[in-house]
PDB file of C-alpha atoms in Angstrom:
ATOM      1  CA  MET T1372     -31.045 -37.600 -12.448  1.00 66.00           C
ATOM      2  CA  HIS T1373     -27.781 -36.187 -11.158  1.00 71.00           C
ATOM      3  CA  ILE T1374     -25.731 -38.627 -13.279  1.00 79.00           C
ATOM      4  CA  LEU T1375     -27.799 -37.867 -16.381  1.00 82.00           C
ATOM      5  CA  ARG T1376     -27.207 -34.152 -15.925  1.00 79.00           C
ATOM      6  CA  LEU T1377     -23.447 -34.707 -15.681  1.00 78.00           C
ATOM      7  CA  VAL T1378     -23.416 -36.829 -18.845  1.00 84.00           C
ATOM      8  CA  VAL T1379     -25.441 -34.277 -20.818  1.00 86.00           C
ATOM      9  CA  TYR T1380     -23.219 -31.450 -19.611  1.00 84.00           C
ATOM     10  CA  PHE T1381     -20.066 -33.329 -20.651  1.00 85.00           C
ATOM     11  CA  PHE T1382     -21.527 -34.054 -24.090  1.00 89.00           C
ATOM     12  CA  CYS T1383     -22.492 -30.406 -24.617  1.00 90.00           C
ATOM     13  CA  LEU T1384     -19.052 -29.202 -23.536  1.00 88.00           C
ATOM     14  CA  PHE T1385     -17.371 -31.678 -25.870  1.00 90.00           C
ATOM     15  CA  LEU T1386     -19.412 -30.549 -28.874  1.00 92.00           C
ATOM     16  CA  PHE T1387     -18.879 -26.881 -28.052  1.00 92.00           C
ATOM     17  CA  PHE T1388     -15.098 -26.968 -27.695  1.00 90.00           C
ATOM     18  CA  GLU T1389     -14.576 -29.406 -30.577  1.00 90.00           C
ATOM     19  CA  SER T1390     -16.614 -27.181 -32.892  1.00 92.00           C
ATOM     20  CA  ILE T1391     -14.472 -24.212 -31.867  1.00 93.00           C
ATOM     21  CA  ALA T1392     -11.316 -26.242 -32.547  1.00 91.00           C
ATOM     22  CA  LEU T1393     -12.568 -27.359 -35.969  1.00 91.00           C
ATOM     23  CA  SER T1394     -13.518 -23.798 -36.920  1.00 91.00           C
ATOM     24  CA  ALA T1395     -10.102 -22.523 -35.868  1.00 91.00           C
ATOM     25  CA  VAL T1396      -8.349 -25.218 -37.910  1.00 90.00           C
ATOM     26  CA  MET T1397     -10.396 -24.553 -41.044  1.00 88.00           C
ATOM     27  CA  TRP T1398      -9.972 -20.789 -40.828  1.00 89.00           C
ATOM     28  CA  SER T1399      -6.222 -21.100 -40.190  1.00 89.00           C
ATOM     29  CA  PHE T1400      -5.913 -23.505 -43.111  1.00 86.00           C
ATOM     30  CA  TYR T1401      -7.801 -21.200 -45.452  1.00 86.00           C
ATOM     31  CA  GLU T1402      -5.889 -18.057 -44.510  1.00 87.00           C
ATOM     32  CA  SER T1403      -2.455 -19.674 -44.493  1.00 86.00           C
ATOM     33  CA  THR T1404      -3.032 -21.543 -47.759  1.00 83.00           C
ATOM     34  CA  LYS T1405      -4.415 -18.492 -49.521  1.00 82.00           C
ATOM     35  CA  ASN T1406      -1.538 -16.270 -48.445  1.00 84.00           C
ATOM     36  CA  ALA T1407       1.064 -18.944 -49.126  1.00 81.00           C
ATOM     37  CA  LEU T1408      -0.295 -19.618 -52.612  1.00 79.00           C
ATOM     38  CA  GLN T1409      -0.205 -15.938 -53.475  1.00 80.00           C
ATOM     39  CA  GLN T1410       3.291 -15.567 -52.106  1.00 81.00           C
ATOM     40  CA  GLU T1411       4.603 -18.656 -53.874  1.00 78.00           C
ATOM     41  CA  GLU T1412       3.000 -17.608 -57.131  1.00 79.00           C
ATOM     42  CA  VAL T1413       4.703 -14.225 -56.934  1.00 81.00           C
ATOM     43  CA  VAL T1414       8.007 -15.876 -56.042  1.00 81.00           C
ATOM     44  CA  SER T1415       7.731 -18.299 -58.956  1.00 80.00           C
ATOM     45  CA  GLU T1416       6.914 -15.444 -61.333  1.00 83.00           C
ATOM     46  CA  HIS T1417       9.962 -13.484 -60.223  1.00 84.00           C
ATOM     47  CA  ARG T1418      12.087 -16.581 -60.427  1.00 85.00           C
ATOM     48  CA  ILE T1419      11.127 -17.399 -64.004  1.00 86.00           C
ATOM     49  CA  ARG T1420      11.452 -13.735 -65.023  1.00 87.00           C
ATOM     50  CA  ASP T1421      14.968 -13.571 -63.639  1.00 87.00           C
ATOM     51  CA  LEU T1422      15.803 -16.770 -65.482  1.00 88.00           C
ATOM     52  CA  VAL T1423      14.438 -15.652 -68.840  1.00 89.00           C
ATOM     53  CA  LEU T1424      16.223 -12.283 -68.617  1.00 87.00           C
ATOM     54  CA  ALA T1425      19.488 -13.966 -67.620  1.00 87.00           C
ATOM     55  CA  LEU T1426      19.224 -16.375 -70.542  1.00 88.00           C
ATOM     56  CA  ALA T1427      18.371 -13.513 -72.875  1.00 87.00           C
ATOM     57  CA  LYS T1428      21.476 -11.639 -71.736  1.00 85.00           C
ATOM     58  CA  ALA T1429      23.648 -14.729 -72.187  1.00 83.00           C
ATOM     59  CA  SER T1430      22.123 -15.535 -75.569  1.00 85.00           C
ATOM     60  CA  GLU T1431      22.702 -11.998 -76.818  1.00 83.00           C
ATOM     61  CA  VAL T1432      26.466 -12.525 -76.893  1.00 80.00           C
ATOM     62  CA  ARG T1433      26.257 -16.090 -78.238  1.00 80.00           C
ATOM     63  CA  ILE T1434      24.073 -15.129 -81.182  1.00 81.00           C
ATOM     64  CA  GLY T1435      26.643 -12.635 -82.390  1.00 67.00           C
ATOM     65  CA  ASN T1436      29.297 -15.355 -82.350  1.00 66.00           C
ATOM     66  CA  GLN T1437      26.972 -17.951 -83.866  1.00 72.00           C
ATOM     67  CA  SER T1438      27.637 -20.221 -80.853  1.00 73.00           C
ATOM     68  CA  PHE T1439      24.323 -22.085 -81.000  1.00 82.00           C
ATOM     69  CA  SER T1440      25.843 -25.385 -79.861  1.00 85.00           C
ATOM     70  CA  GLU T1441      26.853 -23.750 -76.579  1.00 86.00           C
ATOM     71  CA  LEU T1442      23.320 -22.422 -76.184  1.00 87.00           C
ATOM     72  CA  ASN T1443      21.936 -25.927 -76.692  1.00 88.00           C
ATOM     73  CA  THR T1444      24.178 -27.216 -73.924  1.00 88.00           C
ATOM     74  CA  THR T1445      23.276 -24.339 -71.606  1.00 87.00           C
ATOM     75  CA  TYR T1446      19.552 -24.787 -72.137  1.00 89.00           C
ATOM     76  CA  SER T1447      19.745 -28.559 -71.595  1.00 90.00           C
ATOM     77  CA  ARG T1448      21.683 -28.046 -68.378  1.00 90.00           C
ATOM     78  CA  TYR T1449      19.051 -25.694 -66.980  1.00 88.00           C
ATOM     79  CA  VAL T1450      16.307 -28.199 -67.761  1.00 89.00           C
ATOM     80  CA  GLU T1451      18.213 -31.014 -66.045  1.00 89.00           C
ATOM     81  CA  LEU T1452      18.937 -28.921 -62.961  1.00 87.00           C
ATOM     82  CA  THR T1453      15.304 -28.043 -62.393  1.00 84.00           C
ATOM     83  CA  LYS T1454      14.365 -31.736 -62.249  1.00 83.00           C
ATOM     84  CA  ASN T1455      16.038 -31.846 -58.829  1.00 82.00           C
ATOM     85  CA  ASP T1456      14.433 -28.638 -57.599  1.00 79.00           C
ATOM     86  CA  PRO T1457      13.203 -29.013 -53.987  1.00 77.00           C
ATOM     87  CA  GLU T1458      10.039 -27.070 -54.819  1.00 73.00           C
ATOM     88  CA  THR T1459       9.402 -29.200 -57.944  1.00 73.00           C
ATOM     89  CA  PHE T1460       9.697 -26.126 -60.143  1.00 78.00           C
ATOM     90  CA  PHE T1461      10.218 -27.819 -63.504  1.00 83.00           C
ATOM     91  CA  ILE T1462      11.326 -26.317 -66.832  1.00 88.00           C
ATOM     92  CA  HIS T1463      10.193 -28.418 -69.782  1.00 88.00           C
ATOM     93  CA  SER T1464      11.889 -26.679 -72.654  1.00 89.00           C
ATOM     94  CA  ILE T1465      13.910 -23.621 -73.656  1.00 91.00           C
ATOM     95  CA  LYS T1466      13.870 -22.571 -77.302  1.00 91.00           C
ATOM     96  CA  LEU T1467      15.381 -19.741 -79.289  1.00 91.00           C
ATOM     97  CA  TYR T1468      13.673 -18.577 -82.507  1.00 91.00           C
ATOM     98  CA  GLN T1469      14.444 -15.998 -85.119  1.00 90.00           C
ATOM     99  CA  PRO T1470      11.700 -13.429 -85.764  1.00 89.00           C
ATOM    100  CA  ASN T1471      10.786 -15.320 -88.961  1.00 89.00           C
ATOM    101  CA  GLY T1472      10.197 -18.585 -87.011  1.00 88.00           C
ATOM    102  CA  LEU T1473      13.489 -20.389 -87.606  1.00 89.00           C
ATOM    103  CA  LEU T1474      14.652 -22.499 -84.642  1.00 90.00           C
ATOM    104  CA  LEU T1475      18.177 -21.496 -83.597  1.00 89.00           C
ATOM    105  CA  ALA T1476      18.695 -23.425 -80.335  1.00 89.00           C
ATOM    106  CA  SER T1477      16.729 -25.763 -78.098  1.00 89.00           C
ATOM    107  CA  SER T1478      17.098 -27.738 -74.901  1.00 89.00           C
ATOM    108  CA  LYS T1479      15.850 -30.833 -76.752  1.00 88.00           C
ATOM    109  CA  ALA T1480      18.677 -32.359 -78.752  1.00 85.00           C
ATOM    110  CA  GLU T1481      16.361 -34.141 -81.219  1.00 86.00           C
ATOM    111  CA  GLU T1482      15.011 -30.799 -82.455  1.00 86.00           C
ATOM    112  CA  VAL T1483      18.447 -29.432 -83.433  1.00 85.00           C
ATOM    113  CA  LYS T1484      20.004 -32.497 -85.027  1.00 85.00           C
ATOM    114  CA  GLU T1485      19.911 -30.925 -88.470  1.00 83.00           C
ATOM    115  CA  GLU T1486      22.203 -28.123 -89.461  1.00 83.00           C
ATOM    116  CA  LEU T1487      20.952 -24.582 -89.193  1.00 82.00           C
ATOM    117  CA  LYS T1488      20.866 -24.131 -92.969  1.00 82.00           C
ATOM    118  CA  LYS T1489      18.693 -27.222 -93.463  1.00 84.00           C
ATOM    119  CA  ARG T1490      16.059 -26.332 -90.860  1.00 85.00           C
ATOM    120  CA  SER T1491      12.702 -25.171 -92.051  1.00 86.00           C
ATOM    121  CA  VAL T1492      10.822 -22.140 -90.800  1.00 86.00           C
ATOM    122  CA  ASP T1493       7.939 -22.789 -88.400  1.00 85.00           C
ATOM    123  CA  GLU T1494       5.212 -20.621 -89.864  1.00 86.00           C
ATOM    124  CA  ALA T1495       2.660 -21.725 -87.262  1.00 87.00           C
ATOM    125  CA  ILE T1496       4.557 -20.137 -84.412  1.00 88.00           C
ATOM    126  CA  THR T1497       4.810 -16.811 -86.227  1.00 87.00           C
ATOM    127  CA  LYS T1498       1.020 -16.605 -86.160  1.00 88.00           C
ATOM    128  CA  GLU T1499       0.817 -17.019 -82.393  1.00 88.00           C
ATOM    129  CA  ALA T1500      -0.117 -13.918 -80.430  1.00 87.00           C
ATOM    130  CA  TYR T1501       2.561 -14.437 -77.801  1.00 88.00           C
ATOM    131  CA  PHE T1502       5.277 -14.688 -80.497  1.00 89.00           C
ATOM    132  CA  ARG T1503       4.234 -11.440 -82.131  1.00 89.00           C
ATOM    133  CA  LYS T1504       4.024  -9.803 -78.725  1.00 89.00           C
ATOM    134  CA  ALA T1505       7.555 -10.976 -77.879  1.00 87.00           C
ATOM    135  CA  ASN T1506       8.917  -9.345 -81.042  1.00 88.00           C
ATOM    136  CA  ARG T1507       7.345  -6.012 -80.054  1.00 87.00           C
ATOM    137  CA  MET T1508       8.568  -5.993 -76.449  1.00 86.00           C
ATOM    138  CA  LYS T1509      11.175  -3.525 -75.253  1.00 84.00           C
ATOM    139  CA  LYS T1510      14.639  -4.565 -74.235  1.00 82.00           C
ATOM    140  CA  TRP T1511      14.805  -6.062 -70.725  1.00 78.00           C
ATOM    141  CA  GLU T1512      11.073  -5.691 -70.356  1.00 80.00           C
ATOM    142  CA  TRP T1513       9.470  -8.147 -67.972  1.00 75.00           C
ATOM    143  CA  SER T1514       6.872 -10.332 -69.566  1.00 78.00           C
ATOM    144  CA  GLU T1515       3.805 -11.821 -67.968  1.00 77.00           C
ATOM    145  CA  SER T1516       3.609 -15.595 -68.030  1.00 78.00           C
ATOM    146  CA  GLU T1517       0.568 -17.217 -69.588  1.00 78.00           C
ATOM    147  CA  VAL T1518      -0.832 -20.672 -70.074  1.00 73.00           C
ATOM    148  CA  SER T1519       0.972 -22.609 -72.771  1.00 70.00           C
ATOM    149  CA  PRO T1520      -1.206 -22.909 -75.901  1.00 67.00           C
ATOM    150  CA  LYS T1521       0.136 -26.413 -76.610  1.00 65.00           C
ATOM    151  CA  PRO T1522       0.924 -27.945 -73.224  1.00 59.00           C
ATOM    152  CA  GLN T1523       2.944 -31.117 -73.175  1.00 58.00           C
ATOM    153  CA  ILE T1524       1.521 -32.023 -69.778  1.00 53.00           C
ATOM    154  CA  LYS T1525      -2.170 -31.588 -69.183  1.00 51.00           C
ATOM    155  CA  SER T1526      -3.348 -29.365 -66.387  1.00 48.00           C
ATOM    156  CA  SER T1527      -3.875 -31.497 -63.305  1.00 50.00           C
ATOM    157  CA  GLU T1528      -5.198 -30.782 -59.872  1.00 51.00           C
ATOM    158  CA  VAL T1529      -3.571 -31.623 -56.596  1.00 53.00           C
ATOM    159  CA  LYS T1530      -3.617 -35.282 -55.612  1.00 60.00           C
ATOM    160  CA  LEU T1531      -5.738 -35.284 -52.480  1.00 61.00           C
ATOM    161  CA  PRO T1532      -8.156 -37.627 -50.700  1.00 61.00           C
ATOM    162  CA  GLU T1533     -11.780 -37.695 -51.780  1.00 67.00           C
ATOM    163  CA  TYR T1534     -12.994 -35.758 -48.746  1.00 61.00           C
ATOM    164  CA  ALA T1535     -10.639 -32.857 -49.497  1.00 63.00           C
ATOM    165  CA  LYS T1536     -11.296 -32.361 -53.206  1.00 67.00           C
ATOM    166  CA  ASN T1537     -14.197 -29.997 -52.574  1.00 72.00           C
ATOM    167  CA  ILE T1538     -11.815 -27.654 -50.766  1.00 72.00           C
ATOM    168  CA  LEU T1539      -9.966 -27.016 -54.042  1.00 71.00           C
ATOM    169  CA  LYS T1540     -12.891 -24.894 -55.207  1.00 72.00           C
ATOM    170  CA  LEU T1541     -11.651 -22.221 -52.814  1.00 74.00           C
ATOM    171  CA  PHE T1542      -8.231 -22.181 -54.524  1.00 72.00           C
ATOM    172  CA  PRO T1543      -8.690 -22.024 -58.307  1.00 68.00           C
ATOM    173  CA  GLY T1544      -5.011 -21.233 -58.849  1.00 65.00           C
ATOM    174  CA  ALA T1545      -3.786 -24.425 -57.193  1.00 66.00           C
ATOM    175  CA  LYS T1546      -3.164 -26.366 -60.380  1.00 65.00           C
ATOM    176  CA  ALA T1547      -0.061 -27.830 -61.963  1.00 61.00           C
ATOM    177  CA  GLU T1548      -0.428 -26.206 -65.360  1.00 70.00           C
ATOM    178  CA  GLU T1549       2.230 -25.669 -67.972  1.00 79.00           C
ATOM    179  CA  ARG T1550       2.967 -22.021 -68.543  1.00 84.00           C
ATOM    180  CA  LEU T1551       4.927 -20.009 -71.080  1.00 89.00           C
ATOM    181  CA  ILE T1552       7.149 -16.968 -70.718  1.00 90.00           C
ATOM    182  CA  TYR T1553       9.133 -15.153 -73.403  1.00 90.00           C
ATOM    183  CA  ALA T1554      11.583 -12.312 -73.937  1.00 90.00           C
ATOM    184  CA  PRO T1555      13.167 -10.621 -76.986  1.00 90.00           C
ATOM    185  CA  ILE T1556      16.900 -10.610 -77.662  1.00 89.00           C
ATOM    186  CA  TYR T1557      18.171  -7.349 -79.116  1.00 87.00           C
ATOM    187  CA  HIS T1558      21.357  -6.526 -80.943  1.00 82.00           C
ATOM    188  CA  GLU T1559      24.140  -5.290 -78.709  1.00 77.00           C
ATOM    189  CA  GLU T1560      24.482  -1.979 -80.524  1.00 78.00           C
ATOM    190  CA  LYS T1561      21.308  -1.646 -82.565  1.00 80.00           C
ATOM    191  CA  LEU T1562      17.640  -1.721 -81.637  1.00 80.00           C
ATOM    192  CA  ASP T1563      16.967  -4.758 -83.762  1.00 83.00           C
ATOM    193  CA  VAL T1564      15.320  -7.917 -82.475  1.00 87.00           C
ATOM    194  CA  LEU T1565      17.624 -10.806 -83.311  1.00 87.00           C
ATOM    195  CA  ALA T1566      15.681 -13.632 -81.684  1.00 90.00           C
ATOM    196  CA  VAL T1567      12.962 -14.567 -79.229  1.00 91.00           C
ATOM    197  CA  ILE T1568      13.519 -16.939 -76.307  1.00 92.00           C
ATOM    198  CA  LEU T1569      10.599 -19.101 -75.144  1.00 92.00           C
ATOM    199  CA  ILE T1570      10.520 -21.028 -71.862  1.00 91.00           C
ATOM    200  CA  THR T1571       7.786 -23.495 -70.950  1.00 90.00           C
ATOM    201  CA  TYR T1572       7.660 -24.497 -67.296  1.00 87.00           C
ATOM    202  CA  GLN T1573       5.370 -26.045 -64.750  1.00 80.00           C
ATOM    203  CA  LYS T1574       4.595 -24.095 -61.585  1.00 74.00           C
ATOM    204  CA  ALA T1575       4.397 -27.258 -59.514  1.00 60.00           C
ATOM    205  CA  ASN T1576       5.634 -25.447 -56.428  1.00 59.00           C
ATOM    206  CA  LEU T1577       2.001 -24.497 -55.790  1.00 64.00           C
ATOM    207  CA  LEU T1578       1.082 -28.155 -55.984  1.00 64.00           C
ATOM    208  CA  LEU T1579       3.681 -29.122 -53.418  1.00 70.00           C
ATOM    209  CA  LEU T1580       2.710 -26.231 -51.187  1.00 75.00           C
ATOM    210  CA  LEU T1581      -0.935 -27.243 -51.078  1.00 73.00           C
ATOM    211  CA  GLU T1582      -0.037 -30.828 -50.273  1.00 75.00           C
ATOM    212  CA  ASN T1583       2.118 -29.608 -47.387  1.00 80.00           C
ATOM    213  CA  GLN T1584      -0.721 -27.389 -46.207  1.00 81.00           C
ATOM    214  CA  PHE T1585      -3.038 -30.389 -45.973  1.00 81.00           C
ATOM    215  CA  GLU T1586      -0.458 -32.250 -43.912  1.00 84.00           C
ATOM    216  CA  LEU T1587      -0.193 -29.227 -41.648  1.00 86.00           C
ATOM    217  CA  MET T1588      -3.980 -29.096 -41.344  1.00 86.00           C
ATOM    218  CA  SER T1589      -4.118 -32.722 -40.191  1.00 86.00           C
ATOM    219  CA  TRP T1590      -1.579 -32.003 -37.450  1.00 90.00           C
ATOM    220  CA  LEU T1591      -3.435 -28.868 -36.396  1.00 90.00           C
ATOM    221  CA  LEU T1592      -6.679 -30.815 -36.240  1.00 91.00           C
ATOM    222  CA  ILE T1593      -5.146 -33.467 -33.988  1.00 92.00           C
ATOM    223  CA  ASN T1594      -3.540 -30.912 -31.667  1.00 93.00           C
ATOM    224  CA  TYR T1595      -6.571 -28.630 -31.441  1.00 92.00           C
ATOM    225  CA  SER T1596      -8.911 -31.576 -30.864  1.00 92.00           C
ATOM    226  CA  THR T1597      -6.699 -32.861 -28.056  1.00 93.00           C
ATOM    227  CA  ILE T1598      -6.606 -29.435 -26.425  1.00 93.00           C
ATOM    228  CA  ALA T1599     -10.390 -29.117 -26.759  1.00 92.00           C
ATOM    229  CA  PHE T1600     -10.866 -32.527 -25.117  1.00 92.00           C
ATOM    230  CA  ILE T1601      -8.593 -31.584 -22.209  1.00 93.00           C
ATOM    231  CA  VAL T1602     -10.457 -28.299 -21.709  1.00 92.00           C
ATOM    232  CA  THR T1603     -13.746 -30.221 -21.779  1.00 91.00           C
ATOM    233  CA  ILE T1604     -12.570 -32.550 -19.012  1.00 92.00           C
ATOM    234  CA  VAL T1605     -11.328 -29.632 -16.880  1.00 92.00           C
ATOM    235  CA  MET T1606     -14.602 -27.724 -17.236  1.00 89.00           C
ATOM    236  CA  TRP T1607     -16.606 -30.862 -16.479  1.00 87.00           C
ATOM    237  CA  LEU T1608     -14.564 -31.508 -13.321  1.00 90.00           C
ATOM    238  CA  LEU T1609     -15.141 -27.936 -12.173  1.00 89.00           C
ATOM    239  CA  PHE T1610     -18.860 -28.358 -12.764  1.00 84.00           C
ATOM    240  CA  PHE T1611     -18.838 -31.640 -10.846  1.00 84.00           C
ATOM    241  CA  LEU T1612     -16.987 -30.079  -7.894  1.00 87.00           C
ATOM    242  CA  PHE T1613     -19.383 -27.136  -7.858  1.00 83.00           C
ATOM    243  CA  ILE T1614     -22.421 -29.423  -7.714  1.00 80.00           C
ATOM    244  CA  TRP T1615     -20.830 -31.664  -5.078  1.00 81.00           C
ATOM    245  CA  ILE T1616     -19.876 -28.724  -2.821  1.00 82.00           C
ATOM    246  CA  THR T1617     -23.301 -27.136  -3.243  1.00 79.00           C
ATOM    247  CA  LYS T1618     -25.048 -30.375  -2.379  1.00 72.00           C
ATOM    248  CA  SER T1619     -22.866 -31.002   0.700  1.00 74.00           C
ATOM    249  CA  ASN T1620     -23.511 -27.463   1.988  1.00 70.00           C
ATOM    250  CA  ALA T1621     -27.247 -27.942   1.522  1.00 66.00           C
ATOM    251  CA  ASN T1622     -27.142 -31.181   3.544  1.00 64.00           C
ATOM    252  CA  GLN T1623     -25.231 -29.453   6.346  1.00 65.00           C
ATOM    253  CA  ASP T1624     -27.798 -26.646   6.484  1.00 60.00           C
ATOM    254  CA  LYS T1625     -30.642 -29.151   6.772  1.00 63.00           C
ATOM    255  CA  GLY T1626     -28.878 -30.939   9.661  1.00 60.00           C
ATOM    256  CA  ILE T1627     -28.403 -27.669  11.522  1.00 60.00           C
ATOM    257  CA  GLU T1628     -32.084 -26.774  11.124  1.00 59.00           C
ATOM    258  CA  LYS T1629     -33.179 -30.156  12.481  1.00 60.00           C
ATOM    259  CA  SER T1630     -30.899 -29.870  15.530  1.00 59.00           C
ATOM    260  CA  ASN T1631     -32.228 -26.389  16.358  1.00 56.00           C
ATOM    261  CA  GLN T1632     -35.854 -27.475  16.413  1.00 56.00           C
ATOM    262  CA  LEU T1633     -37.410 -27.800  20.023  1.00 48.00           C
ATOM    263  CA  VAL T1634     -39.540 -30.779  21.125  1.00 50.00           C
ATOM    264  CA  ALA T1635     -43.205 -29.641  21.528  1.00 52.00           C
ATOM    265  CA  PRO T1636     -44.906 -30.364  24.977  1.00 56.00           C
ATOM    266  CA  PRO T1637     -47.760 -32.877  25.098  1.00 59.00           C
ATOM    267  CA  PRO T1638     -51.295 -31.438  24.724  1.00 59.00           C
ATOM    268  CA  VAL T1639     -53.377 -30.558  27.843  1.00 57.00           C
ATOM    269  CA  LEU T1640     -56.386 -32.494  26.662  1.00 58.00           C
ATOM    270  CA  GLU T1641     -55.911 -35.738  24.902  1.00 56.00           C
ATOM    271  CA  LYS T1642     -58.670 -37.776  23.469  1.00 59.00           C
ATOM    272  CA  LYS T1643     -58.493 -41.480  24.249  1.00 59.00           C
ATOM    273  CA  THR T1644     -60.698 -44.300  23.131  1.00 61.00           C
ATOM    274  CA  PHE T1645     -61.031 -47.338  25.366  1.00 54.00           C
ATOM    275  CA  THR T1646     -62.094 -50.578  23.848  1.00 56.00           C
ATOM    276  CA  ASN T1647     -61.519 -52.823  26.862  1.00 52.00           C
ATOM    277  CA  GLN T1648     -64.832 -54.035  28.373  1.00 51.00           C
ATOM    278  CA  GLU T1649     -63.459 -54.185  31.897  1.00 49.00           C
ATOM    279  CA  VAL T1650     -62.540 -50.523  31.800  1.00 47.00           C
ATOM    280  CA  VAL T1651     -65.984 -49.631  30.497  1.00 46.00           C
ATOM    281  CA  SER T1652     -67.645 -51.640  33.324  1.00 47.00           C
ATOM    282  CA  ASP T1653     -65.514 -49.862  35.895  1.00 47.00           C
ATOM    283  CA  LEU T1654     -66.598 -46.540  34.475  1.00 46.00           C
ATOM    284  CA  LYS T1655     -70.251 -47.558  34.797  1.00 47.00           C
ATOM    285  CA  ALA T1656     -69.690 -48.640  38.367  1.00 47.00           C
ATOM    286  CA  ILE T1657     -68.129 -45.326  39.182  1.00 46.00           C
ATOM    287  CA  GLU T1658     -71.008 -43.467  37.583  1.00 46.00           C
ATOM    288  CA  THR T1659     -73.480 -45.522  39.707  1.00 46.00           C
ATOM    289  CA  GLU T1660     -71.694 -44.639  42.919  1.00 47.00           C
ATOM    290  CA  LYS T1661     -71.697 -40.974  41.976  1.00 46.00           C
ATOM    291  CA  ALA T1662     -75.439 -41.081  41.229  1.00 45.00           C
ATOM    292  CA  ALA T1663     -76.359 -42.592  44.669  1.00 48.00           C
ATOM    293  CA  PRO T1664     -76.131 -39.334  46.671  1.00 52.00           C
ATOM    294  CA  ALA T1665     -78.477 -37.709  44.235  1.00 49.00           C
ATOM    295  CA  ILE T1666     -81.121 -40.405  44.873  1.00 47.00           C
ATOM    296  CA  ARG T1667     -80.804 -40.027  48.635  1.00 52.00           C
ATOM    297  CA  THR T1668     -81.143 -36.297  48.347  1.00 51.00           C
ATOM    298  CA  ALA T1669     -84.331 -36.767  46.391  1.00 51.00           C
ATOM    299  CA  GLU T1670     -85.721 -39.098  49.085  1.00 53.00           C
ATOM    300  CA  ARG T1671     -84.916 -36.573  51.788  1.00 56.00           C
ATOM    301  CA  THR T1672     -86.677 -33.867  49.865  1.00 55.00           C
ATOM    302  CA  THR T1673     -89.789 -36.033  49.515  1.00 55.00           C
ATOM    303  CA  ILE T1674     -89.881 -36.860  53.242  1.00 53.00           C
ATOM    304  CA  GLN T1675     -89.377 -33.233  54.102  1.00 56.00           C
ATOM    305  CA  ASN T1676     -92.238 -32.232  51.837  1.00 54.00           C
ATOM    306  CA  GLU T1677     -94.510 -34.776  53.503  1.00 52.00           C
ATOM    307  CA  ASN T1678     -93.585 -33.502  56.949  1.00 53.00           C
ATOM    308  CA  ASP T1679     -94.247 -29.951  55.871  1.00 54.00           C
ATOM    309  CA  GLY T1680     -97.672 -30.988  54.643  1.00 52.00           C
ATOM    310  CA  VAL T1681     -98.527 -32.584  57.991  1.00 48.00           C
ATOM    311  CA  ILE T1682     -97.376 -29.487  59.808  1.00 48.00           C
ATOM    312  CA  ASP T1683     -99.472 -27.298  57.587  1.00 49.00           C
ATOM    313  CA  ALA T1684    -102.521 -29.481  58.206  1.00 46.00           C
ATOM    314  CA  ILE T1685    -102.074 -29.344  61.931  1.00 47.00           C
ATOM    315  CA  TYR T1686    -101.629 -25.584  61.785  1.00 44.00           C
ATOM    316  CA  LEU T1687    -104.745 -25.105  59.738  1.00 47.00           C
ATOM    317  CA  GLY T1688    -106.771 -27.392  61.940  1.00 48.00           C
TER     318      GLY T1688
END
């Protein structure tokens, strides 16, 4: 019974501390991932805004000089540099359009092979809401990024194990989706919109962040589980020592009580049963000897009575 109680107590302690460790890991993972995703999303937004404004400022001078070949080289270089970005923040394309939809420069060399005079106007892009909005924006105004209407790469979720895919429901923004940001390019001296710059990029830094968070969660789970197991063993040993000390003290108290007890004296009268025939015959013989004086006394009384009767007869006669 004592061993069973120790086993049950150890099992209960293990479940209790491991559940606390698991809850702490999950809550830490949720809070850290949520805050990190928000922070990284803000950082990526500021990063792409700074880039689009810097390119707009650089393109403003080049448009006046009709240096579109230099813009093509600059845009292509930016796209190539982002492929080696440590946060996997990729830029897919950078394009420069006139307000009427004519392509002036692009990071893709195959799109600007023809001469500027031979290029046709893209009427489809002039009907897009984001293009019309870009033409109405103020100078140096920050634009809000939005999902690309014609993404080259489909929106994909984070590559995770099967057991962890349900956790993504808590983070709807953790997707590698292609986004679009734009800015107008004004004339240096006039308030005329000369062109619109469009940048499509993939905010894959959120993807990488979430993958790193899952690696961190696995390490936290191992460490917290180990600590919980050690605490379980320590608490179980304390419980075992408490029971052992309590039991030893109880045994010592019982020994002291037994030593203090006095031996009771034998009873005054003790009932005995004799089954030996010789003893019984001796008892009968003793009883016979004791009964003899009584018989003699009776004989004496009879003789005395007879003598008294004779005396009375003589006296009466």
